[in-house]
Coordinates of C-alpha atoms and ligand atoms in Angstrom, one line a residue:
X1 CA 74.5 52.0 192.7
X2 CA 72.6 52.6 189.8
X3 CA 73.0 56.2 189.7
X4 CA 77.2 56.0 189.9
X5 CA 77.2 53.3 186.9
X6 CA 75.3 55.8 185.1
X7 CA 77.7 58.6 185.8
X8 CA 80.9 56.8 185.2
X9 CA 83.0 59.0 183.5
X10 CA 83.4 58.5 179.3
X11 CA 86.4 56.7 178.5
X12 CA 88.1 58.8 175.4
X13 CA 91.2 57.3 173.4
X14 CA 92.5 60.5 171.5
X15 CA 95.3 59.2 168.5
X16 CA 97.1 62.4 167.6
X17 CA 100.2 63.1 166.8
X18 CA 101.0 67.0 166.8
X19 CA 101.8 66.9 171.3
X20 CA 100.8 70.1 171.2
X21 CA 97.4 69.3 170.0
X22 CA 97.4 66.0 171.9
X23 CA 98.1 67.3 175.5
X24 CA 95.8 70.4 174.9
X25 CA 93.0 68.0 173.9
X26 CA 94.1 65.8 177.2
X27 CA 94.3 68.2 179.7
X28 CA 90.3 69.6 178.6
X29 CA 88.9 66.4 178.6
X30 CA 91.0 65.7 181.6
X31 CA 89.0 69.1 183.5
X32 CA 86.0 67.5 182.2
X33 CA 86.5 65.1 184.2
X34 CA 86.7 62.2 181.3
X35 CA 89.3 59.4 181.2
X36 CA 91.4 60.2 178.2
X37 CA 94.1 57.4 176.9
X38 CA 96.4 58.6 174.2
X39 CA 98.6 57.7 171.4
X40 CA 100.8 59.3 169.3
X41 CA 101.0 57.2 166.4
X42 CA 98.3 55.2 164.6
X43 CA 99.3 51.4 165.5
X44 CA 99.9 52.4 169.1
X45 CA 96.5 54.0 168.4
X46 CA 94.9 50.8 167.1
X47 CA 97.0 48.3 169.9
X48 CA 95.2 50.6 172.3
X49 CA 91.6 50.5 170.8
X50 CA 91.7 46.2 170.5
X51 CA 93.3 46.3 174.1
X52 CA 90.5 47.9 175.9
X53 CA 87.5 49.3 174.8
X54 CA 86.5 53.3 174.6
X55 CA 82.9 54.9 174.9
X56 CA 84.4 57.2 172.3
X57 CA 87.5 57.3 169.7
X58 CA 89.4 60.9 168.6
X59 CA 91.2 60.0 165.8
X60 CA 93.2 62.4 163.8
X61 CA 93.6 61.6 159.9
X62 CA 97.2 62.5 159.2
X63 CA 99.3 60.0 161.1
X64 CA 103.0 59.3 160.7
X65 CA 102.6 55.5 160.6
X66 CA 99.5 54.4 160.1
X67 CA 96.9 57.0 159.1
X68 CA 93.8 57.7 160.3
X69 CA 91.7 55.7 157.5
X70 CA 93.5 52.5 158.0
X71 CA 93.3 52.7 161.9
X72 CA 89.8 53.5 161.5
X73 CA 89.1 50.4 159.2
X74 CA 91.0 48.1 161.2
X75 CA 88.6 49.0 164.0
X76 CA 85.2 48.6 162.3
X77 CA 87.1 45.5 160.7
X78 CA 87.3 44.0 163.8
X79 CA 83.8 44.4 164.8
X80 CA 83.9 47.2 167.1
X81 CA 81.4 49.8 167.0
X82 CA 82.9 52.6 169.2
X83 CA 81.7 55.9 167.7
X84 CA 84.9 57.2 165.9
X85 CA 85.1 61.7 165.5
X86 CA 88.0 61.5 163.1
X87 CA 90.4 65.1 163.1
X88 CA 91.5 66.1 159.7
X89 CA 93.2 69.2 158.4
X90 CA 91.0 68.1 155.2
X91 CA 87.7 69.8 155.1
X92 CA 86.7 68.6 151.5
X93 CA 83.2 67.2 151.4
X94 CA 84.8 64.3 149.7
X95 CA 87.2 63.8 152.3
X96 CA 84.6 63.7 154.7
X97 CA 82.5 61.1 153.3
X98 CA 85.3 59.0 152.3
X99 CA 85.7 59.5 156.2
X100 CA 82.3 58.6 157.1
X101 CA 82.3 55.8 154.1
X102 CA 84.8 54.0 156.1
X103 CA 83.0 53.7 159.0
X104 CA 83.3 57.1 161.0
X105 CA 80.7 58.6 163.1
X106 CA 81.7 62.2 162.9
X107 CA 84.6 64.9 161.5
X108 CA 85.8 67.6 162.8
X109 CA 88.2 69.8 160.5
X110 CA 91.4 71.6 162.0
X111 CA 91.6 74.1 163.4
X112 CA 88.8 74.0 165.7
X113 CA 87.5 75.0 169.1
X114 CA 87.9 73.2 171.9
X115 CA 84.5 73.6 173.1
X116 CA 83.4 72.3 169.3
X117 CA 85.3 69.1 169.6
X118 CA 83.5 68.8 173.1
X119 CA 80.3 69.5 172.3
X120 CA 80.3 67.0 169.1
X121 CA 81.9 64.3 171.4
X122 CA 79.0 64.8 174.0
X123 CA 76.8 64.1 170.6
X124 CA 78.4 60.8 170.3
X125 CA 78.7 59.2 173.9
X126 CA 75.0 60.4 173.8
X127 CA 73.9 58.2 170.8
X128 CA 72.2 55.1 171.4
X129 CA 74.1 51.9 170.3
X130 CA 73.0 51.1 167.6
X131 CA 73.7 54.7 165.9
X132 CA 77.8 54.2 166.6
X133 CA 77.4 51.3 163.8
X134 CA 76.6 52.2 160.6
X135 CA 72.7 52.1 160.7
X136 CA 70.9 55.7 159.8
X137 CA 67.6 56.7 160.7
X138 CA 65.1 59.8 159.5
X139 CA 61.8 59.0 161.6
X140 CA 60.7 55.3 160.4
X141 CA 62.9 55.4 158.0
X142 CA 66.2 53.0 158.3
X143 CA 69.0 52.1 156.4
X144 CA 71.9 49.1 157.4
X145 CA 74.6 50.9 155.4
X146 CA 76.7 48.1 155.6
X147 CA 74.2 44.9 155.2
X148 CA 73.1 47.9 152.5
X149 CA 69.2 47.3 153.5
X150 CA 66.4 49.7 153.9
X151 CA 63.4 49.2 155.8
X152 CA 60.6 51.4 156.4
X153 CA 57.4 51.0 158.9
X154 CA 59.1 47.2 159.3
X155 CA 59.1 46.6 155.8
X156 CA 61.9 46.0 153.3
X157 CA 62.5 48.4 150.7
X158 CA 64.0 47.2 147.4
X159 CA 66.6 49.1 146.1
X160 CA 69.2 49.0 143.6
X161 CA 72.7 49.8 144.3
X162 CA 73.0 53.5 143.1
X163 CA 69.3 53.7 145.0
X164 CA 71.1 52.7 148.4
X165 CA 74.0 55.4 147.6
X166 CA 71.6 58.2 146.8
X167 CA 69.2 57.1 149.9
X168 CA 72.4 56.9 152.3
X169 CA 73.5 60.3 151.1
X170 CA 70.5 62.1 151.6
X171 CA 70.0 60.4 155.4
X172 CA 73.4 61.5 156.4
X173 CA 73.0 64.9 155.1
X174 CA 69.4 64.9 157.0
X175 CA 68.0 68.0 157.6
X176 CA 69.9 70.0 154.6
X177 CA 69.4 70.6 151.1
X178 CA 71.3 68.3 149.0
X179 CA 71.7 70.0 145.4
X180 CA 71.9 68.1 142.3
X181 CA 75.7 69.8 141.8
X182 CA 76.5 67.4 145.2
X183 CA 74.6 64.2 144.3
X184 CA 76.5 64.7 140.9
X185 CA 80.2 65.1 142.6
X186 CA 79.0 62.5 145.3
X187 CA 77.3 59.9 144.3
X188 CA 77.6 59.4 140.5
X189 CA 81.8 61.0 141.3
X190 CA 81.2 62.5 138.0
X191 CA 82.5 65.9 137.8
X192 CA 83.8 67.1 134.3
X193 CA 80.7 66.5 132.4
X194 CA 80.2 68.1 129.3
X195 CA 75.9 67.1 129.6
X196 CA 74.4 67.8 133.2
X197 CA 73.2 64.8 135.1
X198 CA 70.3 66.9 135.6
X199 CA 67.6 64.4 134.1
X200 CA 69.4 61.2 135.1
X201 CA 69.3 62.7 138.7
X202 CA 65.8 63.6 138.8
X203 CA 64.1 60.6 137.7
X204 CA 66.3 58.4 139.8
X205 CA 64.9 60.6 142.4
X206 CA 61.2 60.1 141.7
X207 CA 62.2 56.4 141.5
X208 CA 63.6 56.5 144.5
X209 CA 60.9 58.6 146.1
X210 CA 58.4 56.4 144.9
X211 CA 60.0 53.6 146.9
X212 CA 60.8 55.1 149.8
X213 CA 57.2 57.4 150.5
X214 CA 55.0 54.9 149.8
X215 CA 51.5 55.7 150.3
X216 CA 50.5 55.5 153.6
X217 CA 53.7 56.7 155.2
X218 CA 54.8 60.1 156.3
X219 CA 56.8 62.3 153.0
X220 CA 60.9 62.1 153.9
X221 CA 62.2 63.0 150.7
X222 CA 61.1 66.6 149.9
X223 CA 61.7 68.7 146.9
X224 CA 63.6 72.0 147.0
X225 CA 62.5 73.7 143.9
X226 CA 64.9 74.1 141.4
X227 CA 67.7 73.2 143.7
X228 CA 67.1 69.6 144.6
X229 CA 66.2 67.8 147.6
X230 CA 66.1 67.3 151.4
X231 CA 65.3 64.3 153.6
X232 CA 63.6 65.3 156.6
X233 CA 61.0 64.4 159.3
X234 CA 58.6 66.9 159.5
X235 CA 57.1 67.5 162.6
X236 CA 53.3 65.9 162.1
Ligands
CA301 CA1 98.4 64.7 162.4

């Protein structure tokens, strides 16, 4: 039946190796009535992932083995697309993308509720396919991160390399202001400077703007005054 396929409970593999964490994070998932698999260590982790496939992967960062990074690599290495929500006591922005660089969907910083780590999980098993890849989307607006191609309204957009980092930064921080400070730390990973970036930054923006709103299309990349910018979909 139709209906039952549809509610077929989410199958979870959770890689953590703190047991308290790990059976906590089992038994609520359990309740939830989810089919959890576990591992303790990262290549049990990863022999468990290419074994049988998940609607959704926990995966914490610090591992004794193998950590987090490497499993997660290996997995998008070996095609799979499973949306990844990797655990980290690490909560630096840096960390994060270097996280999402490598081919995670989500992050979730430790400590955390459990009903956090639920909710953001229910995010992820909710996505359509296509978003547990690597491809980003603001309205008409897409980008391959990996195939590192942009297309807007079905149409190609040309962009040079540091283009594609500064376009891929804004669209996974959709929705909130990205300050020059960040794209500075982020994207050109300069951060003793004894000159601001200031004017570099800005007319690669109006470059980049340029390229991306084209006339005819809706405005994505917005200006926040004297702060920097935003990428968003405004509601028409
Ligand atoms: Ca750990």
């Amino acid at each position: 039946m139709a209906a039952t396929e549809a509610m077929k409970p989410p199958r979870v593999l959770l890689v953590e190796d703190e047991g308290k964490t790990r059976d906590s994070i089992v038994e609520g998932m359990t309740l939830e009535g989810w089919q959890v698999r576990s591992a303790d260590q990262g290549v049990a982790g990863l022999q468990l992932a290419q074994a049988e496939p998940a609607d959704l992967i926990v995966l914490d960062w610090m591992l004794p083995d193998l950590d987090g990074l490497e499993v997660l690599r290996r997995i998008r290495a070996s095609g799979r697309t499973t949306p990844v929500l990797m655990l980290t006591a690490r909560g630096t922005l840096t960390d994060r993308l270097l996280g999402l660089d490598n081919g995670a969907d989500d992050y979730l910083p430790k400590p955390f509720a459990f009903a956090e780590l639920i909710a953001r999980c229910r995010a992820l098993l909710r996505r359509p396919n296509w978003a547990a890849g690597r491809n980003l989307q603001c309205g008409d607006l897409q980008l391959d991160t990996r195939a590192r191609i942009a297309v807007r309204s079905g149409q190609e957009i040309r962009l040079t390399p540091r283009e594609v980092d500064v376009l891929e930064y804004l669209m996974r921080n959709q929705g909130q202001t990205v300050t020059r400070e960040m794209l500075e730390r982020d994207v050109w990973k300069q951060v003793h400077r004894m000159t601001s970036l200031d004017n570099v930054i800005d007319v690669q923006m109006m470059r980049l703007r340029k390229k991306v709103d084209f006339p005819g299309v809706d405005r994505l990349i917005h200006t926040q005054r004297g702060i920097g910018y935003k990428m968003e979909r405004l509601a028409p």
